[in-house]
C-alpha cells in the first residue's frame, strides 16, 4: 500500500510563513500527480495546488502568488511553501497523491492524515 507522511503544520501569525512536506512510499508503486488540499471547519475539502508528474501546476486562485509547490522526484516528496498567510488559510491540509503499481495500470488517489495549519494573531 501507499503511505504518505506529512509534516510542517503549526500556528503562525498573519503574514507569516510555513512549509509543508509530504513523502510518499509504497513497494512497486509509481507516483503521478502530487499536491495539497485543505479543509476549513464547516467547509468542504478544496484544492490548494497540485503538480503533475510532468511538472504542470494548478493553483487555487486564493493562493496564487503566495503559495508555491515543489517536488523532489528522487525522494517522492512534495513541498508546499506558504507565505503571507492569512486567517482564511486556516484548516487541515491534506497531502494528495495518485499512484499506480506498474506501467499501464490505473492511477488511484491516496490521502495523507492531514496536518493542521492555524493562522491567528
PDB file of C-alpha atoms in Angstrom:
ATOM      1  CA  UNK A   1       0.000   0.000   0.000  1.00  0.00           C
ATOM      2  CA  UNK A   2       0.909   3.660  -0.311  1.00  0.00           C
ATOM      3  CA  UNK A   3       1.982   5.559   2.772  1.00  0.00           C
ATOM      4  CA  UNK A   4       2.067   9.334   2.996  1.00  0.00           C
ATOM      5  CA  UNK A   5       3.939  11.097   5.776  1.00  0.00           C
ATOM      6  CA  UNK A   6       3.175  14.788   6.230  1.00  0.00           C
ATOM      7  CA  UNK A   7       4.924  17.358   8.354  1.00  0.00           C
ATOM      8  CA  UNK A   8       5.224  21.091   8.828  1.00  0.00           C
ATOM      9  CA  UNK A   9       1.895  22.378  10.078  1.00  0.00           C
ATOM     10  CA  UNK A  10       1.506  24.662  13.061  1.00  0.00           C
ATOM     11  CA  UNK A  11       0.401  28.022  14.390  1.00  0.00           C
ATOM     12  CA  UNK A  12       1.582  31.179  12.659  1.00  0.00           C
ATOM     13  CA  UNK A  13       0.662  34.835  12.762  1.00  0.00           C
ATOM     14  CA  UNK A  14      -0.920  36.558   9.764  1.00  0.00           C
ATOM     15  CA  UNK A  15       1.756  37.424   7.239  1.00  0.00           C
ATOM     16  CA  UNK A  16       3.935  34.573   8.377  1.00  0.00           C
ATOM     17  CA  UNK A  17       5.205  31.508   6.538  1.00  0.00           C
ATOM     18  CA  UNK A  18       5.060  27.757   6.857  1.00  0.00           C
ATOM     19  CA  UNK A  19       6.434  24.905   4.779  1.00  0.00           C
ATOM     20  CA  UNK A  20       4.659  21.587   4.493  1.00  0.00           C
ATOM     21  CA  UNK A  21       6.197  18.393   3.211  1.00  0.00           C
ATOM     22  CA  UNK A  22       4.767  15.044   2.226  1.00  0.00           C
ATOM     23  CA  UNK A  23       6.766  11.920   1.421  1.00  0.00           C
ATOM     24  CA  UNK A  24       5.158   9.043  -0.423  1.00  0.00           C
ATOM     25  CA  UNK A  25       6.274   5.446  -0.262  1.00  0.00           C
ATOM     26  CA  UNK A  26       4.976   2.112  -1.438  1.00  0.00           C
ATOM     27  CA  UNK A  27       6.601  -1.001  -2.807  1.00  0.00           C
ATOM     28  CA  UNK A  28       6.356  -1.163  -6.595  1.00  0.00           C
ATOM     29  CA  UNK A  29       4.269   1.997  -6.743  1.00  0.00           C
ATOM     30  CA  UNK A  30       4.997   4.933  -9.019  1.00  0.00           C
ATOM     31  CA  UNK A  31       3.544   8.337  -8.346  1.00  0.00           C
ATOM     32  CA  UNK A  32       1.754  10.691 -10.692  1.00  0.00           C
ATOM     33  CA  UNK A  33       0.108  13.872  -9.523  1.00  0.00           C
ATOM     34  CA  UNK A  34       1.078  15.104  -6.062  1.00  0.00           C
ATOM     35  CA  UNK A  35      -0.262  18.076  -4.171  1.00  0.00           C
ATOM     36  CA  UNK A  36      -2.340  19.548  -1.423  1.00  0.00           C
ATOM     37  CA  UNK A  37      -5.964  20.053  -0.480  1.00  0.00           C
ATOM     38  CA  UNK A  38      -7.342  21.736   2.622  1.00  0.00           C
ATOM     39  CA  UNK A  39     -10.485  21.698   4.700  1.00  0.00           C
ATOM     40  CA  UNK A  40     -11.601  24.546   6.918  1.00  0.00           C
ATOM     41  CA  UNK A  41     -14.046  23.971   9.785  1.00  0.00           C
ATOM     42  CA  UNK A  42     -17.569  23.565   8.456  1.00  0.00           C
ATOM     43  CA  UNK A  43     -16.430  23.606   4.835  1.00  0.00           C
ATOM     44  CA  UNK A  44     -15.744  21.041   2.152  1.00  0.00           C
ATOM     45  CA  UNK A  45     -12.266  19.935   1.216  1.00  0.00           C
ATOM     46  CA  UNK A  46     -10.861  22.147  -1.528  1.00  0.00           C
ATOM     47  CA  UNK A  47      -7.924  22.174  -3.886  1.00  0.00           C
ATOM     48  CA  UNK A  48      -4.886  24.196  -2.856  1.00  0.00           C
ATOM     49  CA  UNK A  49      -2.408  23.139  -5.536  1.00  0.00           C
ATOM     50  CA  UNK A  50      -1.416  20.011  -7.417  1.00  0.00           C
ATOM     51  CA  UNK A  51       1.568  19.212  -9.577  1.00  0.00           C
ATOM     52  CA  UNK A  52       1.523  16.608 -12.314  1.00  0.00           C
ATOM     53  CA  UNK A  53       4.439  14.272 -12.854  1.00  0.00           C
ATOM     54  CA  UNK A  54       5.401  16.297 -15.900  1.00  0.00           C
ATOM     55  CA  UNK A  55       5.552  19.489 -13.856  1.00  0.00           C
ATOM     56  CA  UNK A  56       2.268  21.221 -14.717  1.00  0.00           C
ATOM     57  CA  UNK A  57       0.790  23.014 -11.716  1.00  0.00           C
ATOM     58  CA  UNK A  58      -2.747  24.005 -10.846  1.00  0.00           C
ATOM     59  CA  UNK A  59      -3.275  26.534  -8.055  1.00  0.00           C
ATOM     60  CA  UNK A  60      -6.443  27.702  -6.382  1.00  0.00           C
ATOM     61  CA  UNK A  61      -6.966  31.387  -7.163  1.00  0.00           C
ATOM     62  CA  UNK A  62      -6.987  32.214  -3.452  1.00  0.00           C
ATOM     63  CA  UNK A  63      -3.353  31.120  -3.011  1.00  0.00           C
ATOM     64  CA  UNK A  64      -1.768  32.247  -6.274  1.00  0.00           C
ATOM     65  CA  UNK A  65       1.256  34.441  -5.647  1.00  0.00           C
ATOM     66  CA  UNK A  66       1.512  33.353  -2.012  1.00  0.00           C
ATOM     67  CA  UNK A  67       1.945  29.584  -2.107  1.00  0.00           C
ATOM     68  CA  UNK A  68       4.462  27.571  -4.119  1.00  0.00           C
ATOM     69  CA  UNK A  69       4.584  23.855  -4.731  1.00  0.00           C
ATOM     70  CA  UNK A  70       7.784  21.978  -5.444  1.00  0.00           C
ATOM     71  CA  UNK A  71       8.671  18.356  -5.860  1.00  0.00           C
ATOM     72  CA  UNK A  72      11.718  16.168  -5.280  1.00  0.00           C
ATOM     73  CA  UNK A  73      11.218  13.294  -7.704  1.00  0.00           C
ATOM     74  CA  UNK A  74      14.125  11.309  -6.308  1.00  0.00           C
ATOM     75  CA  UNK A  75      12.613  11.359  -2.819  1.00  0.00           C
ATOM     76  CA  UNK A  76       8.940  11.126  -3.895  1.00  0.00           C
ATOM     77  CA  UNK A  77       8.357  14.206  -1.788  1.00  0.00           C
ATOM     78  CA  UNK A  78       6.201  17.242  -2.415  1.00  0.00           C
ATOM     79  CA  UNK A  79       6.551  20.552  -0.612  1.00  0.00           C
ATOM     80  CA  UNK A  80       4.234  23.478  -0.095  1.00  0.00           C
ATOM     81  CA  UNK A  81       5.808  26.820   0.748  1.00  0.00           C
ATOM     82  CA  UNK A  82       3.146  29.104   2.177  1.00  0.00           C
ATOM     83  CA  UNK A  83       3.968  32.800   2.501  1.00  0.00           C
ATOM     84  CA  UNK A  84       1.909  35.800   3.539  1.00  0.00           C
ATOM     85  CA  UNK A  85      -0.521  33.530   5.319  1.00  0.00           C
ATOM     86  CA  UNK A  86      -3.986  34.810   6.096  1.00  0.00           C
ATOM     87  CA  UNK A  87      -6.524  33.713   8.729  1.00  0.00           C
ATOM     88  CA  UNK A  88      -8.662  32.258   5.935  1.00  0.00           C
ATOM     89  CA  UNK A  89      -5.844  29.827   5.154  1.00  0.00           C
ATOM     90  CA  UNK A  90      -6.577  28.080   8.437  1.00  0.00           C
ATOM     91  CA  UNK A  91      -7.549  24.451   8.089  1.00  0.00           C
ATOM     92  CA  UNK A  92      -6.357  20.890   7.865  1.00  0.00           C
ATOM     93  CA  UNK A  93      -4.039  20.411   4.917  1.00  0.00           C
ATOM     94  CA  UNK A  94      -4.098  17.009   3.246  1.00  0.00           C
ATOM     95  CA  UNK A  95      -1.426  15.615   1.012  1.00  0.00           C
ATOM     96  CA  UNK A  96      -2.784  14.067  -2.188  1.00  0.00           C
ATOM     97  CA  UNK A  97      -1.004  11.539  -4.389  1.00  0.00           C
ATOM     98  CA  UNK A  98      -2.061   9.492  -7.360  1.00  0.00           C
ATOM     99  CA  UNK A  99      -0.215   6.198  -7.582  1.00  0.00           C
ATOM    100  CA  UNK A 100      -0.163   3.019  -9.635  1.00  0.00           C
ATOM    101  CA  UNK A 101       1.536  -0.347  -9.477  1.00  0.00           C
ATOM    102  CA  UNK A 102       3.178  -0.659 -12.844  1.00  0.00           C
ATOM    103  CA  UNK A 103       3.004   0.852 -16.290  1.00  0.00           C
ATOM    104  CA  UNK A 104      -0.437   0.631 -17.855  1.00  0.00           C
ATOM    105  CA  UNK A 105      -2.187   0.291 -14.537  1.00  0.00           C
ATOM    106  CA  UNK A 106      -4.768   2.837 -13.414  1.00  0.00           C
ATOM    107  CA  UNK A 107      -3.743   5.620 -11.080  1.00  0.00           C
ATOM    108  CA  UNK A 108      -5.639   5.667  -7.778  1.00  0.00           C
ATOM    109  CA  UNK A 109      -5.899   8.518  -5.243  1.00  0.00           C
ATOM    110  CA  UNK A 110      -4.300   8.414  -1.806  1.00  0.00           C
ATOM    111  CA  UNK A 111      -4.574  10.896   1.049  1.00  0.00           C
ATOM    112  CA  UNK A 112      -2.345  11.823   3.941  1.00  0.00           C
ATOM    113  CA  UNK A 113      -3.627  12.012   7.506  1.00  0.00           C
ATOM    114  CA  UNK A 114      -3.719  15.803   7.415  1.00  0.00           C
ATOM    115  CA  UNK A 115      -1.755  18.471   9.205  1.00  0.00           C
ATOM    116  CA  UNK A 116      -3.284  21.458  10.985  1.00  0.00           C
ATOM    117  CA  UNK A 117      -2.413  24.970   9.852  1.00  0.00           C
ATOM    118  CA  UNK A 118      -3.691  27.790  12.036  1.00  0.00           C
ATOM    119  CA  UNK A 119      -3.180  31.431  11.108  1.00  0.00           C
ATOM    120  CA  UNK A 120      -4.055  33.679  14.014  1.00  0.00           C
ATOM    121  CA  UNK A 121      -2.713  36.595  15.977  1.00  0.00           C
TER     122      UNK A 121
END
